[in-house]
Coordinates of C-alpha atoms and ligand atoms in Angstrom, one line a residue:
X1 CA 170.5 115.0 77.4
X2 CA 170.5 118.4 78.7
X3 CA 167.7 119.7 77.0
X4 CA 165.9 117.0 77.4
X5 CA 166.1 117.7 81.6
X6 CA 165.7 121.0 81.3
X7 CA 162.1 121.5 81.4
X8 CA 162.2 119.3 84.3
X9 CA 163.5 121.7 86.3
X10 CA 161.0 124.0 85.5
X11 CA 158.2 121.7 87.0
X12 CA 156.1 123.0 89.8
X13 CA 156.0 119.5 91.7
X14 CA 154.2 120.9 94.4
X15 CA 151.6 122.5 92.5
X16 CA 151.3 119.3 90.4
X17 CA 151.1 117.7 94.3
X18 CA 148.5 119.7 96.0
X19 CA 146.1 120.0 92.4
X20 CA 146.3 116.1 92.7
X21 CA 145.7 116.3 95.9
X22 CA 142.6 118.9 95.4
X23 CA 141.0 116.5 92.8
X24 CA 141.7 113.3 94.4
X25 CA 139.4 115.3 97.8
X26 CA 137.0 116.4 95.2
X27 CA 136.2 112.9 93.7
X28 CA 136.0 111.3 96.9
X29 CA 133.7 114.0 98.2
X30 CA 131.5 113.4 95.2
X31 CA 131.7 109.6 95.8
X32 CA 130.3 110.0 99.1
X33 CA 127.6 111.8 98.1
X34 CA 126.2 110.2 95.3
X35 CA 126.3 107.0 97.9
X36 CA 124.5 108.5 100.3
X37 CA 121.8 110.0 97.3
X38 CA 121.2 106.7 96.2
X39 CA 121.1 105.3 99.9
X40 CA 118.7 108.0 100.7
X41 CA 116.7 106.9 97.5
X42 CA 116.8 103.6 98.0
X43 CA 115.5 103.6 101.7
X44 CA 112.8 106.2 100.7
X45 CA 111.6 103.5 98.0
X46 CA 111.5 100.9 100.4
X47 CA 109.6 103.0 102.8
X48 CA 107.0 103.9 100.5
X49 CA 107.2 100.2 99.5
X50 CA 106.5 99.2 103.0
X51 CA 103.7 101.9 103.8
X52 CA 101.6 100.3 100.9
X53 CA 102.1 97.0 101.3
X54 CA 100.9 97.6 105.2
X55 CA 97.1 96.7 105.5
X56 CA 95.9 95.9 108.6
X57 CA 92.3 94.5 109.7
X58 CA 90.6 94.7 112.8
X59 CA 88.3 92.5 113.9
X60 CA 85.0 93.5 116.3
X61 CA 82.8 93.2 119.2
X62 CA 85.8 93.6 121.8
X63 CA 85.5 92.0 125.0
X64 CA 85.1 95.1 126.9
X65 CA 84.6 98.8 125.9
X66 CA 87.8 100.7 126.2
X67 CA 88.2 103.4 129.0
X68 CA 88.2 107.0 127.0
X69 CA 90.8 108.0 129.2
X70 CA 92.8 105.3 128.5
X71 CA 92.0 105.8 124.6
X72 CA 92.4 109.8 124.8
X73 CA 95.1 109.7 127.5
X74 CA 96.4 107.0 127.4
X75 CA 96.1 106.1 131.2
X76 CA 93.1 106.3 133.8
X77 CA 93.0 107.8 137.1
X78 CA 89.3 106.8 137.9
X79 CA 88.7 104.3 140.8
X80 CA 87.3 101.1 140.2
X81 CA 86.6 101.9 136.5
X82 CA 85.1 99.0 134.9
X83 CA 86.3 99.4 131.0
X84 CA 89.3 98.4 129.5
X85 CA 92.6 99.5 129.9
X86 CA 94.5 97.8 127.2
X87 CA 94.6 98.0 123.2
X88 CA 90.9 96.9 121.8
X89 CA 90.3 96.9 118.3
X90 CA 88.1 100.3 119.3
X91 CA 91.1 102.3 120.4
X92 CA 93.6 101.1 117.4
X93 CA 90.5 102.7 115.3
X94 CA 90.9 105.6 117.4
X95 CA 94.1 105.7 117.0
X96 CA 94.2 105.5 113.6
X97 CA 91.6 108.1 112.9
X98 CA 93.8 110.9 115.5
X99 CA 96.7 109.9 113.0
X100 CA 94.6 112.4 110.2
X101 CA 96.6 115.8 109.7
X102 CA 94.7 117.5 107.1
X103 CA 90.9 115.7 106.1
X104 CA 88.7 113.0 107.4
X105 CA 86.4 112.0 105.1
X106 CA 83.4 109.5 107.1
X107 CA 81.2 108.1 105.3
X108 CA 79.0 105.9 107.4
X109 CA 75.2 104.4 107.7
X110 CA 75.2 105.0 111.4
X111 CA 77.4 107.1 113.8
X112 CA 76.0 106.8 117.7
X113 CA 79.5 105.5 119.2
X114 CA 81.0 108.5 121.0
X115 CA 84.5 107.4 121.1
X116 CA 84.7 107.8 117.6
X117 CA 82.5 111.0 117.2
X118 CA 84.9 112.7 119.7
X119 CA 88.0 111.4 117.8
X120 CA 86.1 112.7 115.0
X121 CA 85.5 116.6 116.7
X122 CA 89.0 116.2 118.2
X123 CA 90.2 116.5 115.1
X124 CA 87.5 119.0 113.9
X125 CA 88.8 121.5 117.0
X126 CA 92.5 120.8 115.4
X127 CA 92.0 121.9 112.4
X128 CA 91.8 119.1 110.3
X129 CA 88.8 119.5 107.3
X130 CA 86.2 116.9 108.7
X131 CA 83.7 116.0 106.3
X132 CA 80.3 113.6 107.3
X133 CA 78.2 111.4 104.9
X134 CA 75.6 109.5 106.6
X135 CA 72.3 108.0 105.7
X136 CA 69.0 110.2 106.6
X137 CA 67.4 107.5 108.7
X138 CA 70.0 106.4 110.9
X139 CA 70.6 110.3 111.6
X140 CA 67.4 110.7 114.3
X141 CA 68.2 107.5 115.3
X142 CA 68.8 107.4 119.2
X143 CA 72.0 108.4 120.2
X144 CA 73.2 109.6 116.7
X145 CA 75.8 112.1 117.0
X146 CA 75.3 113.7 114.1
X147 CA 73.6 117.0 115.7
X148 CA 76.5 117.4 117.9
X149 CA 78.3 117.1 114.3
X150 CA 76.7 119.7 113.3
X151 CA 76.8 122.0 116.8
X152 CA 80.1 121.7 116.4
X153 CA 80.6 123.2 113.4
X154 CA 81.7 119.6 111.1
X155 CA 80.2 119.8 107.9
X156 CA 77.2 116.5 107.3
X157 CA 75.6 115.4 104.5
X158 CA 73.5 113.0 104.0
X159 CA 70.9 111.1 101.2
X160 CA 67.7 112.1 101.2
X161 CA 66.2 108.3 99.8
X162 CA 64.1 104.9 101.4
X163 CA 67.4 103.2 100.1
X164 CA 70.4 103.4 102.3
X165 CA 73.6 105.1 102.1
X166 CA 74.6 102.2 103.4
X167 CA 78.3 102.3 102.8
X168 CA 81.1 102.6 106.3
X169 CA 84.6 103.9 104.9
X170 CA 86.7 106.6 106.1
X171 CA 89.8 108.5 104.0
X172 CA 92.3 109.7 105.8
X173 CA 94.2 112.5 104.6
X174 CA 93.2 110.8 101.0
X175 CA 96.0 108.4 102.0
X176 CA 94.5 106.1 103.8
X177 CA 91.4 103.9 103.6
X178 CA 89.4 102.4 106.7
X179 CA 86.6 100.6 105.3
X180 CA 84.6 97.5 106.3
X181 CA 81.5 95.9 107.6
X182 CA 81.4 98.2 110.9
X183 CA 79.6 100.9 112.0
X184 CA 80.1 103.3 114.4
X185 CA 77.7 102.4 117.0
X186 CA 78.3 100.6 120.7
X187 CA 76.6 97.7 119.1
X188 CA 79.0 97.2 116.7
X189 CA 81.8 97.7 119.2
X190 CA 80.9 94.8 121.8
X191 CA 78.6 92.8 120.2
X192 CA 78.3 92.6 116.4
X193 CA 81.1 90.3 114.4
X194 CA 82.9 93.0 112.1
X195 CA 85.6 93.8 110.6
X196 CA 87.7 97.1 109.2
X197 CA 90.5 96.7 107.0
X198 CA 92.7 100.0 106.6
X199 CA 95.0 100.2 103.4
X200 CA 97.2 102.5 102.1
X201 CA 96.8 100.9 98.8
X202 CA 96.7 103.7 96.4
X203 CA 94.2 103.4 93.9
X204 CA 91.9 101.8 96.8
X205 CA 92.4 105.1 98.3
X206 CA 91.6 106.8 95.2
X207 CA 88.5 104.7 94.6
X208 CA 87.4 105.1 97.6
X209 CA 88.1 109.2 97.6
X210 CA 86.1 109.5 94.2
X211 CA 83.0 107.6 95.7
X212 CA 83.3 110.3 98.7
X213 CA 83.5 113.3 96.3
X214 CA 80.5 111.8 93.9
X215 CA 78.7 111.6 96.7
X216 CA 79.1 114.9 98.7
X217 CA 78.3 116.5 95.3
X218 CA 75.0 114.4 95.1
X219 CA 74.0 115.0 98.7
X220 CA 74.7 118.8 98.3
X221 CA 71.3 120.3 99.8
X222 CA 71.5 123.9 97.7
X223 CA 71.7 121.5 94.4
X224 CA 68.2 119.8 95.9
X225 CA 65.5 120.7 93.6
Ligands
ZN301 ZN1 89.4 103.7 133.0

């Protein structure tokens, strides 16, 4: 009986204690964190979930024009100002557009609406890589704003054909698609029936980013013979 309590004696209880102790803190540490790894996971799946499965559409003429204060400010200070000041279909588009980081890629028939060419140089002057595809006709058309474009240093290109380059899509940040019957002219704005749908649907996006690159290539003036 003796020697069978004898090594008893020699036990280091408290040692045995505390490296319990020590492995007990380390597996609920680990636990924890391989929870909150597959939380984090989890929520960033349903996120991206979310951010493709959100399409909106927008649907034109407004009933008034928006006040560019109001759209570029976000309040007016100008006496009896006659345009709106509340969310039009004009300044969600604005909106949208002044949500680009790194490229805008516009590729429209006709640009004369200067809401959306100053969004467009706004983002130009920030640093974002604006690029401009636009049909030869509409460019001299009155009130086109593709000169200032071009003043202002945004790189245009256009067809050079009696058929149209007729398409009206934008890629933001090759993310995001804005693409639909309008284009950007006042006409379209408060008078025309129209309609923009923007998607983050990816392989719309992509589509839509491989038609913009064909394109630019096709329209490039030093590959003109
Ligand atoms: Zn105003």
């Amino acid at each position: 009986m003796a020697a069978v309590l004898l090594p008893l004696t020699n036990v280091d209880f408290p040692r045995i204690l505390r490296i319990s102790w020590l492995v007990g803190v380390l597996a609920h540490t680990t636990y924890v964190f391989i929870k909150s790894v597959k939380q984090s996971i989890e929520s960033d799946q349903e996120k991206t979930l979310n951010d493709q499965s959100t399409s909106q559409v927008l649907f034109f003429p407004d009933k008034m024009l928006a006040c560019k204060e109001f759209i570029f400010e976000g309040c007016c200070h100008r006496k009896n100002c006659q345009f709106a000041h509340e969310e039009t279909s004009l300044s969600k588009l604005v909106t949208i557009l002044l949500e680009a980081r790194q490229s805008l890629d516009v590729c429209v028939f006709t640009i004369n609406c200067r809401e959306l060419a100053d969004a467009t140089i706004q983002l130009h002057k920030s640093g974002v890589v604006v690029r401009v595809l636009t049909d030869d006709e509409q460019m001299g058309s009155t009130g086109s704003q593709i000169e200032k474009f071009r003043r202002e240093g945004i790189q245009v290109r256009h067809d050079l054909s009696s058929f149209f380059m007729h398409h009206k899509f934008v890629v933001i940040d090759r993310k995001r698609l804005v693409n639909g019957s309008f284009n950007w002219t006042r006409q379209a704005v408060t008078g025309n029936r129209e309609n923009v749908v923007i998607s983050r649907d990816k392989q719309l996006v992509e589509a839509f980013s491989e038609e913009f690159e064909r394109l630019w290539l096709e329209y490039d003036p030093s590959k003109r013979s």
